[in-house]
PDB file of C-alpha atoms in Angstrom:
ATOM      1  CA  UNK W  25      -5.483 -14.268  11.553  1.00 66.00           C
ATOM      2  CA  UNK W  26      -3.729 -10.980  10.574  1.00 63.00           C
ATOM      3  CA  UNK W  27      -7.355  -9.491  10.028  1.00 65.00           C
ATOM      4  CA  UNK W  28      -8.027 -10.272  13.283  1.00 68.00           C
ATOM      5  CA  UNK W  29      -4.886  -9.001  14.598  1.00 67.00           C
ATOM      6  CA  UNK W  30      -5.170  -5.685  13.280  1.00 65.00           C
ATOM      7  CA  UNK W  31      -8.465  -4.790  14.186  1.00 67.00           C
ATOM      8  CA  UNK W  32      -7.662  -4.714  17.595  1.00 71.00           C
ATOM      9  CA  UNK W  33      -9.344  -1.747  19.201  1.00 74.00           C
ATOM     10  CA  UNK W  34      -5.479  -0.441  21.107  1.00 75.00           C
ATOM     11  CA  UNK W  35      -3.989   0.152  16.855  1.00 72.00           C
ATOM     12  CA  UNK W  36      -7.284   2.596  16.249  1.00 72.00           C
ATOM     13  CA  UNK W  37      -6.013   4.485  19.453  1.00 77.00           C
ATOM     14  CA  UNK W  38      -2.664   4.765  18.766  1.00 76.00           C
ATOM     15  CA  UNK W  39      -3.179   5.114  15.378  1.00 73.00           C
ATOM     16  CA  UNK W  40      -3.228   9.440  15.778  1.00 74.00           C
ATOM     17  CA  UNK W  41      -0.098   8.924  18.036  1.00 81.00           C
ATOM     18  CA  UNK W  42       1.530   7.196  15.560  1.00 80.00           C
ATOM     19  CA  UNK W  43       0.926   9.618  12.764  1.00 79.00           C
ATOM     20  CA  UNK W  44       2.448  12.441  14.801  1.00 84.00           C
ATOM     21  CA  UNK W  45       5.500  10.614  15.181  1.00 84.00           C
ATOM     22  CA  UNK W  46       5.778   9.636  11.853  1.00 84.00           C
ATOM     23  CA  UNK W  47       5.175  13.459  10.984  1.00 85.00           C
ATOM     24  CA  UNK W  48       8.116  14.065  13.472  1.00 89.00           C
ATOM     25  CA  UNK W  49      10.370  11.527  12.095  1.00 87.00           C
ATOM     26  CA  UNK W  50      10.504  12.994   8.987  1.00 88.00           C
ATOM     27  CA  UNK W  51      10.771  16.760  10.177  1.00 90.00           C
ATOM     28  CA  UNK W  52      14.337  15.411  12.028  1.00 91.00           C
ATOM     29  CA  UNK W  53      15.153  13.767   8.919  1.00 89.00           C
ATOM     30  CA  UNK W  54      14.473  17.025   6.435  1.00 91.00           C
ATOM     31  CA  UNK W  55      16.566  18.706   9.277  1.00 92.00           C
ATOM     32  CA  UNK W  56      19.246  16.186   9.202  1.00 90.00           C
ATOM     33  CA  UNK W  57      19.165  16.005   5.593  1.00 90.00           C
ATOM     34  CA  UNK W  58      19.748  20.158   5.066  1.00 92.00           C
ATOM     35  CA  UNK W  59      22.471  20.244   8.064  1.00 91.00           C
ATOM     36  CA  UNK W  60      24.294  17.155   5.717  1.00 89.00           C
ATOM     37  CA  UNK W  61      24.037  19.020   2.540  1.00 90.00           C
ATOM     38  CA  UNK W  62      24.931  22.665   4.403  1.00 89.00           C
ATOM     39  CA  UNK W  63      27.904  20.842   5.800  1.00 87.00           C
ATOM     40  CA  UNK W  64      28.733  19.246   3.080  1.00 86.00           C
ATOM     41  CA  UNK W  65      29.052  22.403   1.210  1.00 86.00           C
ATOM     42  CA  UNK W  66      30.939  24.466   4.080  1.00 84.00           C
ATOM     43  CA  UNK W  67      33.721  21.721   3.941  1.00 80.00           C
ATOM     44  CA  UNK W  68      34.055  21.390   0.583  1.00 80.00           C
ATOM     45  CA  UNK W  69      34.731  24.902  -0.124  1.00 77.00           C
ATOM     46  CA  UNK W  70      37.088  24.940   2.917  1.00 69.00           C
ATOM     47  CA  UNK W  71      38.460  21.389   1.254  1.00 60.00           C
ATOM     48  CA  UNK W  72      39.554  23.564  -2.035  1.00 61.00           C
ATOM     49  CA  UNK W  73      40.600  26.768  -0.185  1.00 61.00           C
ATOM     50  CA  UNK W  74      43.266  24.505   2.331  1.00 56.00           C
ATOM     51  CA  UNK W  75      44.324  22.720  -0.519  1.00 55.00           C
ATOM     52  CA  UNK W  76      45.473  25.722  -2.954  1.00 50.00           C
ATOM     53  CA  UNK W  77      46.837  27.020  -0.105  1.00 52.00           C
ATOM     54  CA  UNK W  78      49.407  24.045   0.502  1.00 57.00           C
ATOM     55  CA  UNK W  79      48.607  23.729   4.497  1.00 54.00           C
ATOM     56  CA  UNK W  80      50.757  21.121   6.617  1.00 61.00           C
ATOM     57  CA  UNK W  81      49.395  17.892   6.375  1.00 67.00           C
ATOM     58  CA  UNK W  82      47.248  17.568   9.304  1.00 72.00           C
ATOM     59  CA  UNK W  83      45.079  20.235   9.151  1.00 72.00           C
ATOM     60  CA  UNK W  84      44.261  19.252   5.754  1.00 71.00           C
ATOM     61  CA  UNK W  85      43.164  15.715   6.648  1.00 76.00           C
ATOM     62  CA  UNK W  86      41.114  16.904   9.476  1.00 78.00           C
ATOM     63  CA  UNK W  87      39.386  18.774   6.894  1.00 78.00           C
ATOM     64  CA  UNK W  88      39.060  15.794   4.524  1.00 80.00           C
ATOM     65  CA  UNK W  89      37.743  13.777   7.461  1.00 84.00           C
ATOM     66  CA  UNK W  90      35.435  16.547   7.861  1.00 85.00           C
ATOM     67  CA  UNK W  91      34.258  16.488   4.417  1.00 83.00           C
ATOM     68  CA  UNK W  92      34.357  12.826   4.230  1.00 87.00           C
ATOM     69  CA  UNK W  93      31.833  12.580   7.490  1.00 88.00           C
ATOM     70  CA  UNK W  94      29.429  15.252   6.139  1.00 86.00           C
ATOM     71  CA  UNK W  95      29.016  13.307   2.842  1.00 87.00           C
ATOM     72  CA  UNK W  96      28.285  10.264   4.800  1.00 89.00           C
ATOM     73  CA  UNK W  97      25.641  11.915   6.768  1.00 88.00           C
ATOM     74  CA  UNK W  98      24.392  13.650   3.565  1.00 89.00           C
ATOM     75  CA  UNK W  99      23.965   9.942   1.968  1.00 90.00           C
ATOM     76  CA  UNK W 100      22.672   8.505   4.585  1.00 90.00           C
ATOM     77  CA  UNK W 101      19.915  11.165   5.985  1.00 89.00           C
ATOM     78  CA  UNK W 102      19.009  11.457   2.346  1.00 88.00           C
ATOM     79  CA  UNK W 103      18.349   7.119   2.083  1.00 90.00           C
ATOM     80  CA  UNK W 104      16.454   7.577   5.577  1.00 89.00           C
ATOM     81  CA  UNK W 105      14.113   9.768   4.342  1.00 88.00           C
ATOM     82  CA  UNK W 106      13.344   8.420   1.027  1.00 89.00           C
ATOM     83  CA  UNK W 107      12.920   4.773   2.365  1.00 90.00           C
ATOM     84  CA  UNK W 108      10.949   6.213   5.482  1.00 87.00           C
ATOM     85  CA  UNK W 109       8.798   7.281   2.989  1.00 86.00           C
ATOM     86  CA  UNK W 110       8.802   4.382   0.522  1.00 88.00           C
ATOM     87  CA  UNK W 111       7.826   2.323   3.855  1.00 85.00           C
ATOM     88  CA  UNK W 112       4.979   5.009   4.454  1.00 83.00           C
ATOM     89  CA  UNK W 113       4.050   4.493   0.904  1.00 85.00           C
ATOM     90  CA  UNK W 114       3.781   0.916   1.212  1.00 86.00           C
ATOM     91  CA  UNK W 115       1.953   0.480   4.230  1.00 79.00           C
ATOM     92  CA  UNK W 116      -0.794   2.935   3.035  1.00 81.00           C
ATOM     93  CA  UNK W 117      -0.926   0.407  -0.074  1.00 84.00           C
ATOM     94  CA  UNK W 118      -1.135  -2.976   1.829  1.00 80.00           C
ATOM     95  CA  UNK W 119      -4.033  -0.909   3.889  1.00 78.00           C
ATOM     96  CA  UNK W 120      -5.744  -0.517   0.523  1.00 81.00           C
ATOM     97  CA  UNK W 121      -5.179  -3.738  -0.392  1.00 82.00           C
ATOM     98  CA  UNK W 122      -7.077  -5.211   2.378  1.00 76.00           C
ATOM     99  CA  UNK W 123      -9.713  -2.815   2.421  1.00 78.00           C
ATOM    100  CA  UNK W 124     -10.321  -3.921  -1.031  1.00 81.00           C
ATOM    101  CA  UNK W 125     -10.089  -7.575  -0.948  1.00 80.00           C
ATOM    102  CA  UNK W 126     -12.721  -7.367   2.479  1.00 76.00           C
ATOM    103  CA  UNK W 127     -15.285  -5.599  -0.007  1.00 80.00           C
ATOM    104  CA  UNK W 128     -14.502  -8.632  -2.870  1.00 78.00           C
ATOM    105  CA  UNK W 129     -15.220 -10.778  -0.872  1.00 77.00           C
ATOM    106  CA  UNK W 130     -18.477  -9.302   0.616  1.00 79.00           C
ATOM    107  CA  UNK W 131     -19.269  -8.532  -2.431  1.00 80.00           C
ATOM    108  CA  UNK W 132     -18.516 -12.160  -3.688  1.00 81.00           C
ATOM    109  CA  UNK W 133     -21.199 -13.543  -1.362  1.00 81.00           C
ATOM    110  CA  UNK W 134     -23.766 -10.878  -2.144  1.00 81.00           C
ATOM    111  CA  UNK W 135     -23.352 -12.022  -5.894  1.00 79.00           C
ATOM    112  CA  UNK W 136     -24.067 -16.048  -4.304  1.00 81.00           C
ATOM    113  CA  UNK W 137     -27.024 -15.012  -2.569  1.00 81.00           C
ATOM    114  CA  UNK W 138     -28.364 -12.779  -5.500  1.00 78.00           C
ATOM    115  CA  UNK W 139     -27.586 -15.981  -7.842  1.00 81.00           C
ATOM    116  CA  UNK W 140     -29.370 -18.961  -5.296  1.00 83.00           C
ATOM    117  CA  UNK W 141     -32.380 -16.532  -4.867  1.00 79.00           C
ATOM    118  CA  UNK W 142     -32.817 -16.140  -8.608  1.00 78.00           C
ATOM    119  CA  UNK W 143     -32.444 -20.210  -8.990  1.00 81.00           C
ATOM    120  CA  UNK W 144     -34.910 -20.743  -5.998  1.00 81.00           C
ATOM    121  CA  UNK W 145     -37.373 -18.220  -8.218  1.00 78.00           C
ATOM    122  CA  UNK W 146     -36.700 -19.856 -11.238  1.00 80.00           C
ATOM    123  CA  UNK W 147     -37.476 -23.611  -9.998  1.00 81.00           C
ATOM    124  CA  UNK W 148     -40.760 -22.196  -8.782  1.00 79.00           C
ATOM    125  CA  UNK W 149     -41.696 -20.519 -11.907  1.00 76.00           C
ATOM    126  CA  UNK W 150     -41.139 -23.508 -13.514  1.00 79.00           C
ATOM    127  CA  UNK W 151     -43.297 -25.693 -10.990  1.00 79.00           C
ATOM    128  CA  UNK W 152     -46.627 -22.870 -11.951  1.00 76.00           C
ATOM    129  CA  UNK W 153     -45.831 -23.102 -15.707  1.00 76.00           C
ATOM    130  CA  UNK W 154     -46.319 -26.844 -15.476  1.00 74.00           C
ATOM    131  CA  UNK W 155     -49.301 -26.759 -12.423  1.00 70.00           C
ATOM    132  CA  UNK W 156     -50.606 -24.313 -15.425  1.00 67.00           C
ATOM    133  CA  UNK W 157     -49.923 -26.744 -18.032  1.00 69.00           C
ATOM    134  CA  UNK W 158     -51.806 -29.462 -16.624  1.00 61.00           C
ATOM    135  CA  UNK W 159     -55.379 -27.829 -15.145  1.00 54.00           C
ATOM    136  CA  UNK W 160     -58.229 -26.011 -17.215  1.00 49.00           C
ATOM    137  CA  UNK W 161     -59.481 -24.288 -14.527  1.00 51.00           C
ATOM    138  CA  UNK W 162     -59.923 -20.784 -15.438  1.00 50.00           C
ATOM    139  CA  UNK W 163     -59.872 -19.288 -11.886  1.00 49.00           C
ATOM    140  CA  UNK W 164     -57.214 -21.265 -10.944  1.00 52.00           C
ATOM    141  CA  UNK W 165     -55.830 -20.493 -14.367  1.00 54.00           C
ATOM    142  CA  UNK W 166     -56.362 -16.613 -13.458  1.00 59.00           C
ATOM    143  CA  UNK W 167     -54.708 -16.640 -10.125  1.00 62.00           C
ATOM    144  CA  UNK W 168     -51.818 -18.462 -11.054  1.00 63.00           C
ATOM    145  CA  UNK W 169     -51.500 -15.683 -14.398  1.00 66.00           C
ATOM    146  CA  UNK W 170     -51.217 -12.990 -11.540  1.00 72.00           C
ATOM    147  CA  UNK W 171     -48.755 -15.204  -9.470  1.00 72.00           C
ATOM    148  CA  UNK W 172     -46.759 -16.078 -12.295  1.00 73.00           C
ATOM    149  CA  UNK W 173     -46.686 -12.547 -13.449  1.00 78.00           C
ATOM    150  CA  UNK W 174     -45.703 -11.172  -9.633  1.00 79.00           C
ATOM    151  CA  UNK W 175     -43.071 -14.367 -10.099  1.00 76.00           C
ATOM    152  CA  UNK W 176     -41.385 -12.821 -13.290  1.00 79.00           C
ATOM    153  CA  UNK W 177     -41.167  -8.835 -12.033  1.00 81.00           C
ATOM    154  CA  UNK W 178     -39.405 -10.678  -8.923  1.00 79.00           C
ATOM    155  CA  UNK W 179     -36.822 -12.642 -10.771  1.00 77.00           C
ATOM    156  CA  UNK W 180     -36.572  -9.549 -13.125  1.00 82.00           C
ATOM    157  CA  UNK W 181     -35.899  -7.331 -10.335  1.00 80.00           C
ATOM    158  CA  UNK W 182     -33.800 -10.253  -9.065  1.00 78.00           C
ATOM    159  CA  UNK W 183     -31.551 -10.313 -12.173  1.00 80.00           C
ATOM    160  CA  UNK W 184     -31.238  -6.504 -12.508  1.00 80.00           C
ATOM    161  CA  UNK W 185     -29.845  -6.326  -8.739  1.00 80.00           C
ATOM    162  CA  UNK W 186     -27.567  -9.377  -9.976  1.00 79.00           C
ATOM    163  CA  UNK W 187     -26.143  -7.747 -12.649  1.00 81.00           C
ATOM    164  CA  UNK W 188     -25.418  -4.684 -10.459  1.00 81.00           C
ATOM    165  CA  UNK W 189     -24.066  -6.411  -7.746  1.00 77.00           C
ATOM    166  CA  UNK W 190     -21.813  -8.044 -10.495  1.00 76.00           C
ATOM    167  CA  UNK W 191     -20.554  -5.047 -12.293  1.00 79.00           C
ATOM    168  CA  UNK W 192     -19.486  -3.479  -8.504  1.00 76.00           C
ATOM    169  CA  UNK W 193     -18.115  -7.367  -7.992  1.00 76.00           C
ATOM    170  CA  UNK W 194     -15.826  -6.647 -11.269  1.00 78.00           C
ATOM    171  CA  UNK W 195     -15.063  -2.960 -10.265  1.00 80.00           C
ATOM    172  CA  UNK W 196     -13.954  -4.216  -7.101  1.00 75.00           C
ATOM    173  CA  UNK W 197     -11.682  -7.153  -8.365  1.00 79.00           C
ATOM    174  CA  UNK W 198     -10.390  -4.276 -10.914  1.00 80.00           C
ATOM    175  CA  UNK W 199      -9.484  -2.127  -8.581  1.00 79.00           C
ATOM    176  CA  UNK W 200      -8.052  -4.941  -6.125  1.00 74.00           C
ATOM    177  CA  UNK W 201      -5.933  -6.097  -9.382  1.00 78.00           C
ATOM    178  CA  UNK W 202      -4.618  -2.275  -9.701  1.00 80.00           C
ATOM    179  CA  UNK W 203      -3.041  -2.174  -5.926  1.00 77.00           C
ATOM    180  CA  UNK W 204      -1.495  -5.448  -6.151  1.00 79.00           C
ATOM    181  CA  UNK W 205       0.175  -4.526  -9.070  1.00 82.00           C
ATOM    182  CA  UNK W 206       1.184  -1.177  -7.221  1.00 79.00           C
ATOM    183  CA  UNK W 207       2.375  -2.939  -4.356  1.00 76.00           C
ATOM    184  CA  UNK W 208       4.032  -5.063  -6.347  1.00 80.00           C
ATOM    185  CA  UNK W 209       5.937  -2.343  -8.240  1.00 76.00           C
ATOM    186  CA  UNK W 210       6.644  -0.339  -5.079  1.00 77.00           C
ATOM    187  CA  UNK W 211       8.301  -3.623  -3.920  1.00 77.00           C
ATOM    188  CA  UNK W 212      10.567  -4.072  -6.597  1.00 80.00           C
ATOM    189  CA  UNK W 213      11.844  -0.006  -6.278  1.00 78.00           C
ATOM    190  CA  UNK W 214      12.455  -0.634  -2.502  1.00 74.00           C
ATOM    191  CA  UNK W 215      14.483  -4.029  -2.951  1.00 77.00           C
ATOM    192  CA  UNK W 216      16.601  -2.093  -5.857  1.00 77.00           C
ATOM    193  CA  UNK W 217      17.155   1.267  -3.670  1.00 76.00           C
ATOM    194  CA  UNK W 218      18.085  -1.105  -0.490  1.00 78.00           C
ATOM    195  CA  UNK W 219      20.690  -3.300  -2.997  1.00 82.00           C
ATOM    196  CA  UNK W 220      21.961   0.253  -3.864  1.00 78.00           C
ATOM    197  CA  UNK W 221      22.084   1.650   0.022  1.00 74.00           C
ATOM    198  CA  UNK W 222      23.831  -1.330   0.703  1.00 78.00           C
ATOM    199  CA  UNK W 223      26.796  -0.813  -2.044  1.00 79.00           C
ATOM    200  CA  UNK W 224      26.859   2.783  -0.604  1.00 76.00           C
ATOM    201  CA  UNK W 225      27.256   1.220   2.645  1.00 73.00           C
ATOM    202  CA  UNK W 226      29.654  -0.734   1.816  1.00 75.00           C
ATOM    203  CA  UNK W 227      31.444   1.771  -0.315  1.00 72.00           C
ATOM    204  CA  UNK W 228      31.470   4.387   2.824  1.00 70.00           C
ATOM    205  CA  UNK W 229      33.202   1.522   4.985  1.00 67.00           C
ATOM    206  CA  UNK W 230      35.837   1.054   2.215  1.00 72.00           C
ATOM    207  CA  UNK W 231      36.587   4.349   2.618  1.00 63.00           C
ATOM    208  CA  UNK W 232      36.695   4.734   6.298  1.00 62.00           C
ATOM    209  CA  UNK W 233      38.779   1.795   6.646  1.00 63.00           C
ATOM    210  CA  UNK W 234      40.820   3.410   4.302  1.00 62.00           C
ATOM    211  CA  UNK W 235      41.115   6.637   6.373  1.00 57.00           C
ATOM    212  CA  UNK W 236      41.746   4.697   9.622  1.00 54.00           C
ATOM    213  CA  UNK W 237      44.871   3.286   8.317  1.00 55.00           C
TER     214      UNK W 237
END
């Protein structure tokens, strides 16, 4: 159902308009992410300056408030933009994922085919060996020699494609095995980095409640 879903003819159009805004997205968020850490920097040295001085009170929490809101901008345009591309990362492995299991499975029916054709050839080989068996005579004898003989090069050249078709079959289911395990691992990382964004979260709103009061 999904298959069918996404091979919609509208996602291959809007496929190059969504590339360019996921190139955009993550322009603002490298942008976002150097203003944070510039910011971050430019109130921290201010943060130290105010404070040896001994200000009044008030200036010097505006400037912690400051400080405190560039760090929370730093953290989280800096989580954006690695789980932007974590997400980018993972969708270009499910992609692979189903490219590959569409050719295991074509390439699990060739191997069927391959296999039934060699039986059918098989069965009929055996049929002339015993036709063979059973009559003496030699032009019939010499005709079915030449048919038998065309018989075997086909089954040969039956059995060679077979074994091919097999080793790409194995390849395939390899290679199928080596992105699931990817996407598997790449899962893992993103549930740990979102358990850790959300401590951070929750950390940041521990803080700002703690400001408000």
């Amino acid at each position: 159902r999904w298959q069918k879903i996404f091979m919609f003819p509208l996602w291959s159009k809007m496929a190059v308009f969504w590339n360019k805004m996921f190139l955009t997205i993550i322009v603002l968020l490298i942008v976002l992410f150097l203003d944070a850490i510039r910011e971050v920097r430019k109130y921290s040295s201010v943060h130290v300056n105010e404070k040896a001085a001994n200000v009044n009170s008030s200036a010097f929490d505006h400037i912690q408030m400051k400080l405190f809101r560039s760090q929370r901008n730093l953290y989280l345009s800096g989580f954006s933009l690695f789980l932007w591309l974590v997400l980018r990362r993972t969708v270009t492995l499910l992609t692979q994922l189903a490219k590959e299991m569409a050719s295991h499975a074509a390439l699990e029916t060739q191997v069927n085919d391959a296999t039934e054709a060699a039986k059918k050839y098989m069965a009929e080989n055996e049929r002339l060996q015993e036709a063979l068996s059973g009559k003496g005579d030699g032009k019939k004898k010499e005709s079915t020699d030449a048919t038998e003989e065309k018989l075997k090069e086909e089954v040969e050249h039956l059995k060679a494609e077979l074994q091919k078709t097999s080793s790409a079959f194995h390849k395939a289911k390899t290679e199928v095995a080596t992105v699931k395990k990817q996407s598997e691992g790449l899962r893992r990382e993103y549930d740990h980095l979102m358990k850790e964004f959300e401590q951070l979260q929750q950390s940041l709103n521990k803080a700002e409640d703690k400001k408000d009061l």
